[in-house]
């Protein structure tokens, strides 16, 4: 069935969304230079490079061997080397769904095509086997259930580009070829990786939900994310909800093709953020959630205060994020933990670790015993020990006078102020890292339910650098 014919059969609401936000409508009016499609002359209209990654369009008006004179869109005449120019594609290629179809395939043409589509609110475009996604920075109705419905079971070339089409193709290939599939989502920070990862999971949960399961497992698979984001995401200058770890999510299916569970592998949590953040950035969301959201007796037990009172988080000049209410988010985190079957005791223990780290950050040292150090503020170390449930004398010794292994023996050292502060930070980072790994394990235990027969993996990780790093690691 052709795309146009398929679209005719969509339910009304789905059709409207599809035609507005997914299917590019070629406008016959203007093409380039506002000249209209009729004026186009093949091999005369060219892209002229301005600087790195930017181009203007123009028309060749004089050919002088190696060079040509081009009249640009801005009505300037410039002499350009022929080798620096790229041809503009004929109007029929305007806004094509797959950049690989462009008859003149060059960087300017690809950027132009993506821009044309983006200007029309269309964020998905294919480039051969890849799906290119641009961040719309606004909510589009393209992930509604009725859109899931129209992508279900369709071939990739029957439908406009969408992460659902990629997801569906992976699902069908897994069932038909009986082979595990993987989707790699990469790009720079703030590009939309995590949002699209979530859409893949949402799609799988809705098309491959178990019959009679009541949706519990599917709900759990979806609720893993809010927990991971509270503990692993932070506000940066580029993204208010930036993932500070990489993750590989395996969505598992049984022989009948229904979701059987999921598992998550996390990579490279940015531990240093626990103790230090760049200006205008925050540490992991959970710290502000705990400071703002914990109330009543537990607030007293954890000796909580506002974020500005804690040294690990009060140096970067940023406590709040536009559009994020930490108190509401805290409630959502707890709810997600309930769905994930964390017990009350486990939830409380987690909060003890988070608060304990904040108190550790307030422990200060002064010069003592000659070159050595001593804690100069009993309140902070007592709070830390109490909240973490450890012996304060041992914590004190561990920070200022740790025993280290020298050869076959343990000897007691006496750290100077700088080194004691460093050990306080190292301890805090290690505690948080273990907490994070424990949470991931807890989620995995809960999501490992049925026997899996195959899986679709989704890798959400920024930058090719990291991918090569991981590749070398395996
Ligand atoms: N498809 C989308 N629809 C709506 N908003 C989006 C979309 N993709 C990204 N965003 C917005 O951009 C922000 C950053 O996206 P995110 O997926 O966290 O980036 P990345 O994981 O690549 O760093 C999101 O918090 C969201 O506000
Ligand atoms: Mg992310």
mmCIF file with all atom_site columns, C-alpha atoms in Angstrom, residues 99-228:
data_model
loop_
_atom_site.group_PDB
_atom_site.id
_atom_site.type_symbol
_atom_site.label_atom_id
_atom_site.label_alt_id
_atom_site.label_comp_id
_atom_site.label_asym_id
_atom_site.label_entity_id
_atom_site.label_seq_id
_atom_site.pdbx_PDB_ins_code
_atom_site.Cartn_x
_atom_site.Cartn_y
_atom_site.Cartn_z
_atom_site.occupancy
_atom_site.B_iso_or_equiv
_atom_site.pdbx_formal_charge
_atom_site.auth_seq_id
_atom_site.auth_comp_id
_atom_site.auth_asym_id
_atom_site.auth_atom_id
_atom_site.pdbx_PDB_model_num
ATOM 1   C CA . UNK A 1 99  ? 18.425 12.034  3.014  1.00 0.00 ? 99  UNK A CA 1
ATOM 2   C CA . UNK A 1 100 ? 19.962 9.108   1.137  1.00 0.00 ? 100 UNK A CA 1
ATOM 3   C CA . UNK A 1 101 ? 17.446 9.775   -1.663 1.00 0.00 ? 101 UNK A CA 1
ATOM 4   C CA . UNK A 1 102 ? 18.900 13.213  -2.409 1.00 0.00 ? 102 UNK A CA 1
ATOM 5   C CA . UNK A 1 103 ? 20.338 13.199  -5.890 1.00 0.00 ? 103 UNK A CA 1
ATOM 6   C CA . UNK A 1 104 ? 23.123 15.573  -4.806 1.00 0.00 ? 104 UNK A CA 1
ATOM 7   C CA . UNK A 1 105 ? 24.150 14.178  -1.477 1.00 0.00 ? 105 UNK A CA 1
ATOM 8   C CA . UNK A 1 106 ? 26.286 16.754  0.317  1.00 0.00 ? 106 UNK A CA 1
ATOM 9   C CA . UNK A 1 107 ? 26.425 18.277  3.769  1.00 0.00 ? 107 UNK A CA 1
ATOM 10  C CA . UNK A 1 108 ? 24.619 21.476  2.839  1.00 0.00 ? 108 UNK A CA 1
ATOM 11  C CA . UNK A 1 109 ? 21.817 19.526  1.165  1.00 0.00 ? 109 UNK A CA 1
ATOM 12  C CA . UNK A 1 110 ? 21.385 17.291  4.205  1.00 0.00 ? 110 UNK A CA 1
ATOM 13  C CA . UNK A 1 111 ? 21.338 20.250  6.615  1.00 0.00 ? 111 UNK A CA 1
ATOM 14  C CA . UNK A 1 112 ? 18.917 22.094  4.372  1.00 0.00 ? 112 UNK A CA 1
ATOM 15  C CA . UNK A 1 113 ? 16.608 19.103  4.205  1.00 0.00 ? 113 UNK A CA 1
ATOM 16  C CA . UNK A 1 114 ? 16.644 18.647  7.995  1.00 0.00 ? 114 UNK A CA 1
ATOM 17  C CA . UNK A 1 115 ? 16.012 22.352  8.502  1.00 0.00 ? 115 UNK A CA 1
ATOM 18  C CA . UNK A 1 116 ? 13.085 22.474  6.085  1.00 0.00 ? 116 UNK A CA 1
ATOM 19  C CA . UNK A 1 117 ? 11.474 19.609  7.908  1.00 0.00 ? 117 UNK A CA 1
ATOM 20  C CA . UNK A 1 118 ? 12.272 21.014  11.349 1.00 0.00 ? 118 UNK A CA 1
ATOM 21  C CA . UNK A 1 119 ? 10.764 24.381  10.394 1.00 0.00 ? 119 UNK A CA 1
ATOM 22  C CA . UNK A 1 120 ? 7.594  22.450  9.637  1.00 0.00 ? 120 UNK A CA 1
ATOM 23  C CA . UNK A 1 121 ? 7.751  20.785  13.125 1.00 0.00 ? 121 UNK A CA 1
ATOM 24  C CA . UNK A 1 122 ? 8.939  17.488  11.710 1.00 0.00 ? 122 UNK A CA 1
ATOM 25  C CA . UNK A 1 123 ? 11.768 16.166  13.850 1.00 0.00 ? 123 UNK A CA 1
ATOM 26  C CA . UNK A 1 124 ? 12.362 12.722  12.361 1.00 0.00 ? 124 UNK A CA 1
ATOM 27  C CA . UNK A 1 125 ? 14.203 12.092  9.076  1.00 0.00 ? 125 UNK A CA 1
ATOM 28  C CA . UNK A 1 126 ? 15.950 8.984   7.815  1.00 0.00 ? 126 UNK A CA 1
ATOM 29  C CA . UNK A 1 127 ? 19.475 8.917   6.534  1.00 0.00 ? 127 UNK A CA 1
ATOM 30  C CA . UNK A 1 128 ? 19.787 5.455   5.077  1.00 0.00 ? 128 UNK A CA 1
ATOM 31  C CA . UNK A 1 129 ? 19.737 3.022   7.988  1.00 0.00 ? 129 UNK A CA 1
ATOM 32  C CA . UNK A 1 130 ? 19.852 5.819   10.552 1.00 0.00 ? 130 UNK A CA 1
ATOM 33  C CA . UNK A 1 131 ? 17.064 7.883   11.968 1.00 0.00 ? 131 UNK A CA 1
ATOM 34  C CA . UNK A 1 132 ? 18.083 11.492  12.529 1.00 0.00 ? 132 UNK A CA 1
ATOM 35  C CA . UNK A 1 133 ? 16.199 13.251  15.322 1.00 0.00 ? 133 UNK A CA 1
ATOM 36  C CA . UNK A 1 134 ? 16.190 16.926  16.200 1.00 0.00 ? 134 UNK A CA 1
ATOM 37  C CA . UNK A 1 135 ? 15.066 18.162  19.592 1.00 0.00 ? 135 UNK A CA 1
ATOM 38  C CA . UNK A 1 136 ? 11.771 20.041  19.149 1.00 0.00 ? 136 UNK A CA 1
ATOM 39  C CA . UNK A 1 137 ? 12.029 21.710  22.598 1.00 0.00 ? 137 UNK A CA 1
ATOM 40  C CA . UNK A 1 138 ? 8.277  21.426  22.880 1.00 0.00 ? 138 UNK A CA 1
ATOM 41  C CA . UNK A 1 139 ? 5.774  18.625  23.345 1.00 0.00 ? 139 UNK A CA 1
ATOM 42  C CA . UNK A 1 140 ? 4.428  17.326  20.048 1.00 0.00 ? 140 UNK A CA 1
ATOM 43  C CA . UNK A 1 141 ? 1.411  15.004  19.982 1.00 0.00 ? 141 UNK A CA 1
ATOM 44  C CA . UNK A 1 142 ? 3.372  12.408  18.007 1.00 0.00 ? 142 UNK A CA 1
ATOM 45  C CA . UNK A 1 143 ? 3.694  9.910   20.848 1.00 0.00 ? 143 UNK A CA 1
ATOM 46  C CA . UNK A 1 144 ? -0.020 9.605   21.616 1.00 0.00 ? 144 UNK A CA 1
ATOM 47  C CA . UNK A 1 145 ? -1.548 6.114   21.805 1.00 0.00 ? 145 UNK A CA 1
ATOM 48  C CA . UNK A 1 146 ? -3.337 6.623   18.487 1.00 0.00 ? 146 UNK A CA 1
ATOM 49  C CA . UNK A 1 147 ? 0.030  7.224   16.836 1.00 0.00 ? 147 UNK A CA 1
ATOM 50  C CA . UNK A 1 148 ? 1.425  4.011   18.374 1.00 0.00 ? 148 UNK A CA 1
ATOM 51  C CA . UNK A 1 149 ? -1.593 2.282   16.874 1.00 0.00 ? 149 UNK A CA 1
ATOM 52  C CA . UNK A 1 150 ? -0.954 3.484   13.303 1.00 0.00 ? 150 UNK A CA 1
ATOM 53  C CA . UNK A 1 151 ? 2.724  2.477   13.376 1.00 0.00 ? 151 UNK A CA 1
ATOM 54  C CA . UNK A 1 152 ? 2.030  -0.985  14.706 1.00 0.00 ? 152 UNK A CA 1
ATOM 55  C CA . UNK A 1 153 ? 3.027  -3.725  12.283 1.00 0.00 ? 153 UNK A CA 1
ATOM 56  C CA . UNK A 1 154 ? 3.698  -1.354  9.364  1.00 0.00 ? 154 UNK A CA 1
ATOM 57  C CA . UNK A 1 155 ? 6.761  -1.613  7.204  1.00 0.00 ? 155 UNK A CA 1
ATOM 58  C CA . UNK A 1 156 ? 9.300  1.162   7.620  1.00 0.00 ? 156 UNK A CA 1
ATOM 59  C CA . UNK A 1 157 ? 8.795  2.507   4.097  1.00 0.00 ? 157 UNK A CA 1
ATOM 60  C CA . UNK A 1 158 ? 5.015  2.596   4.479  1.00 0.00 ? 158 UNK A CA 1
ATOM 61  C CA . UNK A 1 159 ? 5.127  5.278   7.141  1.00 0.00 ? 159 UNK A CA 1
ATOM 62  C CA . UNK A 1 160 ? 6.738  8.664   7.766  1.00 0.00 ? 160 UNK A CA 1
ATOM 63  C CA . UNK A 1 161 ? 10.001 8.502   9.789  1.00 0.00 ? 161 UNK A CA 1
ATOM 64  C CA . UNK A 1 162 ? 9.485  7.994   13.519 1.00 0.00 ? 162 UNK A CA 1
ATOM 65  C CA . UNK A 1 163 ? 11.282 6.322   16.411 1.00 0.00 ? 163 UNK A CA 1
ATOM 66  C CA . UNK A 1 164 ? 8.191  4.075   16.552 1.00 0.00 ? 164 UNK A CA 1
ATOM 67  C CA . UNK A 1 165 ? 8.951  2.845   13.020 1.00 0.00 ? 165 UNK A CA 1
ATOM 68  C CA . UNK A 1 166 ? 12.485 1.928   14.114 1.00 0.00 ? 166 UNK A CA 1
ATOM 69  C CA . UNK A 1 167 ? 11.112 0.237   17.221 1.00 0.00 ? 167 UNK A CA 1
ATOM 70  C CA . UNK A 1 168 ? 8.553  -1.689  15.229 1.00 0.00 ? 168 UNK A CA 1
ATOM 71  C CA . UNK A 1 169 ? 11.167 -2.797  12.713 1.00 0.00 ? 169 UNK A CA 1
ATOM 72  C CA . UNK A 1 170 ? 13.368 -4.051  15.565 1.00 0.00 ? 170 UNK A CA 1
ATOM 73  C CA . UNK A 1 171 ? 10.438 -5.919  17.084 1.00 0.00 ? 171 UNK A CA 1
ATOM 74  C CA . UNK A 1 172 ? 9.417  -7.538  13.775 1.00 0.00 ? 172 UNK A CA 1
ATOM 75  C CA . UNK A 1 173 ? 13.017 -8.504  12.968 1.00 0.00 ? 173 UNK A CA 1
ATOM 76  C CA . UNK A 1 174 ? 13.390 -10.072 16.382 1.00 0.00 ? 174 UNK A CA 1
ATOM 77  C CA . UNK A 1 175 ? 10.235 -12.147 15.892 1.00 0.00 ? 175 UNK A CA 1
ATOM 78  C CA . UNK A 1 176 ? 10.838 -13.069 12.267 1.00 0.00 ? 176 UNK A CA 1
ATOM 79  C CA . UNK A 1 177 ? 14.574 -13.710 12.330 1.00 0.00 ? 177 UNK A CA 1
ATOM 80  C CA . UNK A 1 178 ? 14.680 -14.955 15.933 1.00 0.00 ? 178 UNK A CA 1
ATOM 81  C CA . UNK A 1 179 ? 17.671 -12.700 16.500 1.00 0.00 ? 179 UNK A CA 1
ATOM 82  C CA . UNK A 1 180 ? 18.246 -10.197 19.288 1.00 0.00 ? 180 UNK A CA 1
ATOM 83  C CA . UNK A 1 181 ? 18.200 -6.590  18.128 1.00 0.00 ? 181 UNK A CA 1
ATOM 84  C CA . UNK A 1 182 ? 19.857 -3.437  19.350 1.00 0.00 ? 182 UNK A CA 1
ATOM 85  C CA . UNK A 1 183 ? 19.116 0.247   18.874 1.00 0.00 ? 183 UNK A CA 1
ATOM 86  C CA . UNK A 1 184 ? 21.965 2.688   19.411 1.00 0.00 ? 184 UNK A CA 1
ATOM 87  C CA . UNK A 1 185 ? 20.917 6.199   20.411 1.00 0.00 ? 185 UNK A CA 1
ATOM 88  C CA . UNK A 1 186 ? 23.700 8.708   20.446 1.00 0.00 ? 186 UNK A CA 1
ATOM 89  C CA . UNK A 1 187 ? 24.301 12.430  20.089 1.00 0.00 ? 187 UNK A CA 1
ATOM 90  C CA . UNK A 1 188 ? 25.502 15.357  22.114 1.00 0.00 ? 188 UNK A CA 1
ATOM 91  C CA . UNK A 1 189 ? 24.079 16.346  25.466 1.00 0.00 ? 189 UNK A CA 1
ATOM 92  C CA . UNK A 1 190 ? 20.544 17.673  25.216 1.00 0.00 ? 190 UNK A CA 1
ATOM 93  C CA . UNK A 1 191 ? 19.979 16.186  21.754 1.00 0.00 ? 191 UNK A CA 1
ATOM 94  C CA . UNK A 1 192 ? 17.061 14.040  22.911 1.00 0.00 ? 192 UNK A CA 1
ATOM 95  C CA . UNK A 1 193 ? 18.625 10.601  23.461 1.00 0.00 ? 193 UNK A CA 1
ATOM 96  C CA . UNK A 1 194 ? 16.930 9.823   26.740 1.00 0.00 ? 194 UNK A CA 1
ATOM 97  C CA . UNK A 1 195 ? 13.559 11.108  25.523 1.00 0.00 ? 195 UNK A CA 1
ATOM 98  C CA . UNK A 1 196 ? 13.746 8.816   22.511 1.00 0.00 ? 196 UNK A CA 1
ATOM 99  C CA . UNK A 1 197 ? 14.948 5.876   24.613 1.00 0.00 ? 197 UNK A CA 1
ATOM 100 C CA . UNK A 1 198 ? 11.826 6.316   26.691 1.00 0.00 ? 198 UNK A CA 1
ATOM 101 C CA . UNK A 1 199 ? 9.696  6.348   23.551 1.00 0.00 ? 199 UNK A CA 1
ATOM 102 C CA . UNK A 1 200 ? 11.176 3.027   22.424 1.00 0.00 ? 200 UNK A CA 1
ATOM 103 C CA . UNK A 1 201 ? 10.266 1.511   25.782 1.00 0.00 ? 201 UNK A CA 1
ATOM 104 C CA . UNK A 1 202 ? 6.813  3.096   25.721 1.00 0.00 ? 202 UNK A CA 1
ATOM 105 C CA . UNK A 1 203 ? 6.229  1.638   22.257 1.00 0.00 ? 203 UNK A CA 1
ATOM 106 C CA . UNK A 1 204 ? 7.370  -1.849  23.237 1.00 0.00 ? 204 UNK A CA 1
ATOM 107 C CA . UNK A 1 205 ? 5.313  -1.778  26.418 1.00 0.00 ? 205 UNK A CA 1
ATOM 108 C CA . UNK A 1 206 ? 2.200  -0.913  24.465 1.00 0.00 ? 206 UNK A CA 1
ATOM 109 C CA . UNK A 1 207 ? 2.579  -3.230  21.484 1.00 0.00 ? 207 UNK A CA 1
ATOM 110 C CA . UNK A 1 208 ? 3.976  -6.254  23.307 1.00 0.00 ? 208 UNK A CA 1
ATOM 111 C CA . UNK A 1 209 ? 2.151  -6.105  26.633 1.00 0.00 ? 209 UNK A CA 1
ATOM 112 C CA . UNK A 1 210 ? 1.310  -9.503  28.073 1.00 0.00 ? 210 UNK A CA 1
ATOM 113 C CA . UNK A 1 211 ? -2.221 -10.759 27.816 1.00 0.00 ? 211 UNK A CA 1
ATOM 114 C CA . UNK A 1 212 ? -3.803 -10.955 31.259 1.00 0.00 ? 212 UNK A CA 1
ATOM 115 C CA . UNK A 1 213 ? -0.766 -9.505  33.030 1.00 0.00 ? 213 UNK A CA 1
ATOM 116 C CA . UNK A 1 214 ? -2.734 -6.431  34.085 1.00 0.00 ? 214 UNK A CA 1
ATOM 117 C CA . UNK A 1 215 ? 0.071  -4.252  32.774 1.00 0.00 ? 215 UNK A CA 1
ATOM 118 C CA . UNK A 1 216 ? 2.105  -4.522  35.994 1.00 0.00 ? 216 UNK A CA 1
ATOM 119 C CA . UNK A 1 217 ? 5.362  -5.580  34.386 1.00 0.00 ? 217 UNK A CA 1
ATOM 120 C CA . UNK A 1 218 ? 4.972  -3.047  31.570 1.00 0.00 ? 218 UNK A CA 1
ATOM 121 C CA . UNK A 1 219 ? 4.364  -0.356  34.193 1.00 0.00 ? 219 UNK A CA 1
ATOM 122 C CA . UNK A 1 220 ? 7.464  -1.461  36.084 1.00 0.00 ? 220 UNK A CA 1
ATOM 123 C CA . UNK A 1 221 ? 9.559  -1.337  32.931 1.00 0.00 ? 221 UNK A CA 1
ATOM 124 C CA . UNK A 1 222 ? 8.383  2.238   32.386 1.00 0.00 ? 222 UNK A CA 1
ATOM 125 C CA . UNK A 1 223 ? 8.855  3.243   36.030 1.00 0.00 ? 223 UNK A CA 1
ATOM 126 C CA . UNK A 1 224 ? 12.506 2.209   36.130 1.00 0.00 ? 224 UNK A CA 1
ATOM 127 C CA . UNK A 1 225 ? 13.266 5.481   34.371 1.00 0.00 ? 225 UNK A CA 1
ATOM 128 C CA . UNK A 1 226 ? 12.027 8.008   36.924 1.00 0.00 ? 226 UNK A CA 1
ATOM 129 C CA . UNK A 1 227 ? 14.096 6.244   39.596 1.00 0.00 ? 227 UNK A CA 1
ATOM 130 C CA . UNK A 1 228 ? 17.225 6.128   37.465 1.00 0.00 ? 228 UNK A CA 1
#
